[in-house]
């Protein structure tokens, strides 16, 4: 009997780690990759300037606004969003290729982008990382003393809106303790190790 290759080739899963900025999703994803090294983390494109120590193609692909917008127009992004006046996007072709190759793919993106991916690829797994609680977040923002009361209220309003999106997610992790939260994240990814997307 001839084995149909298209049936035997198994696609990888797409995991989207998202949540309000300040919830610590970057730290969690780094800890996740150290524990599950065969995951493939997508490198986003951004219009923001590199921070000290950030390298082209490793942390981000740094694009001019013109280059970014050209890629938007040509449909090169699976999703994109404006976050704090800069644009960020996930390249469509490389993510689709990795999934087709059977890799487990991780995106670390903001909630607007996460919603776009879930709409386009409903089989993707949405994981929402939440800050411990709102009063803690407000306390931290005031404690920093670097923002006006108006800016703090704007950030709080955005965090509340983003937390309300948690209901759309497949999993919600509260980042109250990095080690515990990483264990939870690893457990979720492991539970998909033998599962085809959408199964
Ligand atoms: P930062 O400038 O601190 O590296 O990232 C700012 C925010 O942009 C973070 O919340 C991060 O998750 C989000 N982000 C990074 N890459 C992407 C992306 O490709 N798409 C979207 N929608 N958000 C992204």
PDB file of N, CA and C and ligand atoms in Angstrom, residues 17-22 25 42-46 48 51 54 60 79-84 86 88-91 108-114 116, ligand 1:
ATOM      1  N   UNK A  17       1.977  33.325  22.803  1.00  0.00           N
ATOM      2  CA  UNK A  17       2.079  33.783  24.199  1.00  0.00           C
ATOM      3  C   UNK A  17       1.844  35.290  24.169  1.00  0.00           C
ATOM      4  N   UNK A  18       0.783  35.733  24.865  1.00  0.00           N
ATOM      5  CA  UNK A  18       0.431  37.140  24.810  1.00  0.00           C
ATOM      6  C   UNK A  18      -0.040  37.624  26.181  1.00  0.00           C
ATOM      7  N   UNK A  19      -0.385  38.912  26.253  1.00  0.00           N
ATOM      8  CA  UNK A  19      -0.853  39.478  27.522  1.00  0.00           C
ATOM      9  C   UNK A  19      -0.402  40.910  27.640  1.00  0.00           C
ATOM     10  N   UNK A  20      -0.841  41.618  28.685  1.00  0.00           N
ATOM     11  CA  UNK A  20      -0.485  43.031  28.826  1.00  0.00           C
ATOM     12  C   UNK A  20       1.018  43.227  28.965  1.00  0.00           C
ATOM     13  N   UNK A  21       1.518  44.390  28.461  1.00  0.00           N
ATOM     14  CA  UNK A  21       2.953  44.627  28.653  1.00  0.00           C
ATOM     15  C   UNK A  21       3.178  44.861  30.137  1.00  0.00           C
ATOM     16  N   UNK A  22       4.257  44.332  30.658  1.00  0.00           N
ATOM     17  CA  UNK A  22       4.513  44.414  32.092  1.00  0.00           C
ATOM     18  C   UNK A  22       4.126  43.126  32.816  1.00  0.00           C
ATOM     19  N   UNK A  25       5.814  38.410  29.969  1.00  0.00           N
ATOM     20  CA  UNK A  25       5.762  37.296  29.018  1.00  0.00           C
ATOM     21  C   UNK A  25       7.117  37.026  28.355  1.00  0.00           C
ATOM     22  N   UNK A  42       9.530  32.679  16.771  1.00  0.00           N
ATOM     23  CA  UNK A  42       9.521  33.595  15.623  1.00  0.00           C
ATOM     24  C   UNK A  42      10.202  34.905  16.001  1.00  0.00           C
ATOM     25  N   UNK A  43      11.041  35.428  15.089  1.00  0.00           N
ATOM     26  CA  UNK A  43      11.673  36.739  15.291  1.00  0.00           C
ATOM     27  C   UNK A  43      10.816  37.775  14.560  1.00  0.00           C
ATOM     28  N   UNK A  44      10.275  38.721  15.329  1.00  0.00           N
ATOM     29  CA  UNK A  44       9.366  39.734  14.770  1.00  0.00           C
ATOM     30  C   UNK A  44      10.137  40.835  14.058  1.00  0.00           C
ATOM     31  N   UNK A  45       9.403  41.604  13.257  1.00  0.00           N
ATOM     32  CA  UNK A  45       9.946  42.840  12.688  1.00  0.00           C
ATOM     33  C   UNK A  45       9.379  44.006  13.494  1.00  0.00           C
ATOM     34  N   UNK A  46      10.170  45.067  13.619  1.00  0.00           N
ATOM     35  CA  UNK A  46       9.677  46.240  14.334  1.00  0.00           C
ATOM     36  C   UNK A  46      10.243  47.525  13.738  1.00  0.00           C
ATOM     37  N   UNK A  48      10.734  50.052  15.853  1.00  0.00           N
ATOM     38  CA  UNK A  48      11.434  50.749  16.940  1.00  0.00           C
ATOM     39  C   UNK A  48      12.939  50.569  16.820  1.00  0.00           C
ATOM     40  N   UNK A  51      17.563  48.419  21.100  1.00  0.00           N
ATOM     41  CA  UNK A  51      18.084  48.801  22.428  1.00  0.00           C
ATOM     42  C   UNK A  51      19.516  48.279  22.520  1.00  0.00           C
ATOM     43  N   UNK A  54      20.758  44.603  21.565  1.00  0.00           N
ATOM     44  CA  UNK A  54      19.838  43.900  20.665  1.00  0.00           C
ATOM     45  C   UNK A  54      20.469  43.763  19.278  1.00  0.00           C
ATOM     46  N   UNK A  60      15.087  41.157  16.918  1.00  0.00           N
ATOM     47  CA  UNK A  60      14.080  41.637  15.966  1.00  0.00           C
ATOM     48  C   UNK A  60      14.751  41.805  14.612  1.00  0.00           C
ATOM     49  N   UNK A  79       0.324  38.873  11.114  1.00  0.00           N
ATOM     50  CA  UNK A  79      -0.362  39.867  11.955  1.00  0.00           C
ATOM     51  C   UNK A  79       0.584  41.013  12.165  1.00  0.00           C
ATOM     52  N   UNK A  80       0.030  42.188  12.482  1.00  0.00           N
ATOM     53  CA  UNK A  80       0.879  43.296  12.909  1.00  0.00           C
ATOM     54  C   UNK A  80       0.044  44.223  13.781  1.00  0.00           C
ATOM     55  N   UNK A  81       0.724  45.035  14.609  1.00  0.00           N
ATOM     56  CA  UNK A  81       0.014  45.940  15.508  1.00  0.00           C
ATOM     57  C   UNK A  81       0.908  47.111  15.870  1.00  0.00           C
ATOM     58  N   UNK A  82       0.260  48.191  16.287  1.00  0.00           N
ATOM     59  CA  UNK A  82       1.015  49.339  16.782  1.00  0.00           C
ATOM     60  C   UNK A  82       0.988  49.280  18.306  1.00  0.00           C
ATOM     61  N   UNK A  83       2.171  49.258  18.901  1.00  0.00           N
ATOM     62  CA  UNK A  83       2.288  49.178  20.366  1.00  0.00           C
ATOM     63  C   UNK A  83       3.174  50.329  20.818  1.00  0.00           C
ATOM     64  N   UNK A  84       2.634  51.194  21.692  1.00  0.00           N
ATOM     65  CA  UNK A  84       3.389  52.360  22.175  1.00  0.00           C
ATOM     66  C   UNK A  84       4.077  53.109  21.023  1.00  0.00           C
ATOM     67  N   UNK A  86       5.077  52.303  18.099  1.00  0.00           N
ATOM     68  CA  UNK A  86       5.922  51.567  17.151  1.00  0.00           C
ATOM     69  C   UNK A  86       5.115  50.405  16.564  1.00  0.00           C
ATOM     70  N   UNK A  88       4.903  46.481  15.077  1.00  0.00           N
ATOM     71  CA  UNK A  88       5.505  45.158  15.262  1.00  0.00           C
ATOM     72  C   UNK A  88       4.728  44.165  14.409  1.00  0.00           C
ATOM     73  N   UNK A  89       5.427  43.223  13.780  1.00  0.00           N
ATOM     74  CA  UNK A  89       4.718  42.250  12.972  1.00  0.00           C
ATOM     75  C   UNK A  89       5.427  40.917  12.887  1.00  0.00           C
ATOM     76  N   UNK A  90       4.625  39.864  12.610  1.00  0.00           N
ATOM     77  CA  UNK A  90       5.139  38.491  12.471  1.00  0.00           C
ATOM     78  C   UNK A  90       5.156  38.121  10.996  1.00  0.00           C
ATOM     79  N   UNK A  91       6.313  37.699  10.485  1.00  0.00           N
ATOM     80  CA  UNK A  91       6.411  37.330   9.065  1.00  0.00           C
ATOM     81  C   UNK A  91       5.623  36.058   8.797  1.00  0.00           C
ATOM     82  N   UNK A 108       5.618  35.507  20.491  1.00  0.00           N
ATOM     83  CA  UNK A 108       5.437  36.305  21.716  1.00  0.00           C
ATOM     84  C   UNK A 108       5.021  37.685  21.252  1.00  0.00           C
ATOM     85  N   UNK A 109       3.717  37.949  21.292  1.00  0.00           N
ATOM     86  CA  UNK A 109       3.183  39.165  20.665  1.00  0.00           C
ATOM     87  C   UNK A 109       2.113  39.808  21.548  1.00  0.00           C
ATOM     88  N   UNK A 110       1.713  41.040  21.190  1.00  0.00           N
ATOM     89  CA  UNK A 110       0.740  41.752  22.012  1.00  0.00           C
ATOM     90  C   UNK A 110      -0.681  41.227  21.725  1.00  0.00           C
ATOM     91  N   UNK A 111      -1.667  41.565  22.591  1.00  0.00           N
ATOM     92  CA  UNK A 111      -3.002  40.984  22.447  1.00  0.00           C
ATOM     93  C   UNK A 111      -3.724  41.334  21.140  1.00  0.00           C
ATOM     94  N   UNK A 112      -3.465  42.522  20.549  1.00  0.00           N
ATOM     95  CA  UNK A 112      -4.118  42.838  19.264  1.00  0.00           C
ATOM     96  C   UNK A 112      -3.662  41.857  18.190  1.00  0.00           C
ATOM     97  N   UNK A 113      -2.344  41.590  18.160  1.00  0.00           N
ATOM     98  CA  UNK A 113      -1.792  40.660  17.175  1.00  0.00           C
ATOM     99  C   UNK A 113      -2.284  39.241  17.438  1.00  0.00           C
ATOM    100  N   UNK A 114      -2.381  38.877  18.712  1.00  0.00           N
ATOM    101  CA  UNK A 114      -2.819  37.522  19.079  1.00  0.00           C
ATOM    102  C   UNK A 114      -4.226  37.257  18.554  1.00  0.00           C
ATOM    103  N   UNK A 116      -5.635  38.654  15.955  1.00  0.00           N
ATOM    104  CA  UNK A 116      -5.585  38.521  14.487  1.00  0.00           C
ATOM    105  C   UNK A 116      -5.163  37.105  14.081  1.00  0.00           C
TER     106      UNK A 116
HETATM  107  P1  LIG B   1       9.366  45.604  23.081  1.00  0.00           P
HETATM  108  O1  LIG B   1       9.467  46.885  22.292  1.00  0.00           O
HETATM  109  O2  LIG B   1       9.411  45.850  24.570  1.00  0.00           O
HETATM  110  O3  LIG B   1      10.352  44.568  22.616  1.00  0.00           O
HETATM  111  O4  LIG B   1       7.910  44.979  22.789  1.00  0.00           O
HETATM  112  C1  LIG B   1       6.757  45.737  23.022  1.00  0.00           C
HETATM  113  C2  LIG B   1       5.534  44.869  22.831  1.00  0.00           C
HETATM  114  O5  LIG B   1       5.409  44.439  21.461  1.00  0.00           O
HETATM  115  C3  LIG B   1       5.504  43.602  23.675  1.00  0.00           C
HETATM  116  O6  LIG B   1       4.216  43.496  24.274  1.00  0.00           O
HETATM  117  C4  LIG B   1       5.698  42.498  22.661  1.00  0.00           C
HETATM  118  O7  LIG B   1       5.062  41.298  23.042  1.00  0.00           O
HETATM  119  C5  LIG B   1       5.032  43.087  21.443  1.00  0.00           C
HETATM  120  N1  LIG B   1       5.481  42.452  20.194  1.00  0.00           N
HETATM  121  C6  LIG B   1       6.736  42.018  19.868  1.00  0.00           C
HETATM  122  N2  LIG B   1       6.747  41.484  18.641  1.00  0.00           N
HETATM  123  C7  LIG B   1       5.472  41.569  18.163  1.00  0.00           C
HETATM  124  C8  LIG B   1       4.839  41.168  16.935  1.00  0.00           C
HETATM  125  O8  LIG B   1       5.440  40.625  16.012  1.00  0.00           O
HETATM  126  N3  LIG B   1       3.513  41.450  16.823  1.00  0.00           N
HETATM  127  C9  LIG B   1       2.791  42.063  17.798  1.00  0.00           C
HETATM  128  N4  LIG B   1       1.491  42.256  17.583  1.00  0.00           N
HETATM  129  N5  LIG B   1       3.358  42.430  18.972  1.00  0.00           N
HETATM  130  C10 LIG B   1       4.670  42.199  19.148  1.00  0.00           C
END
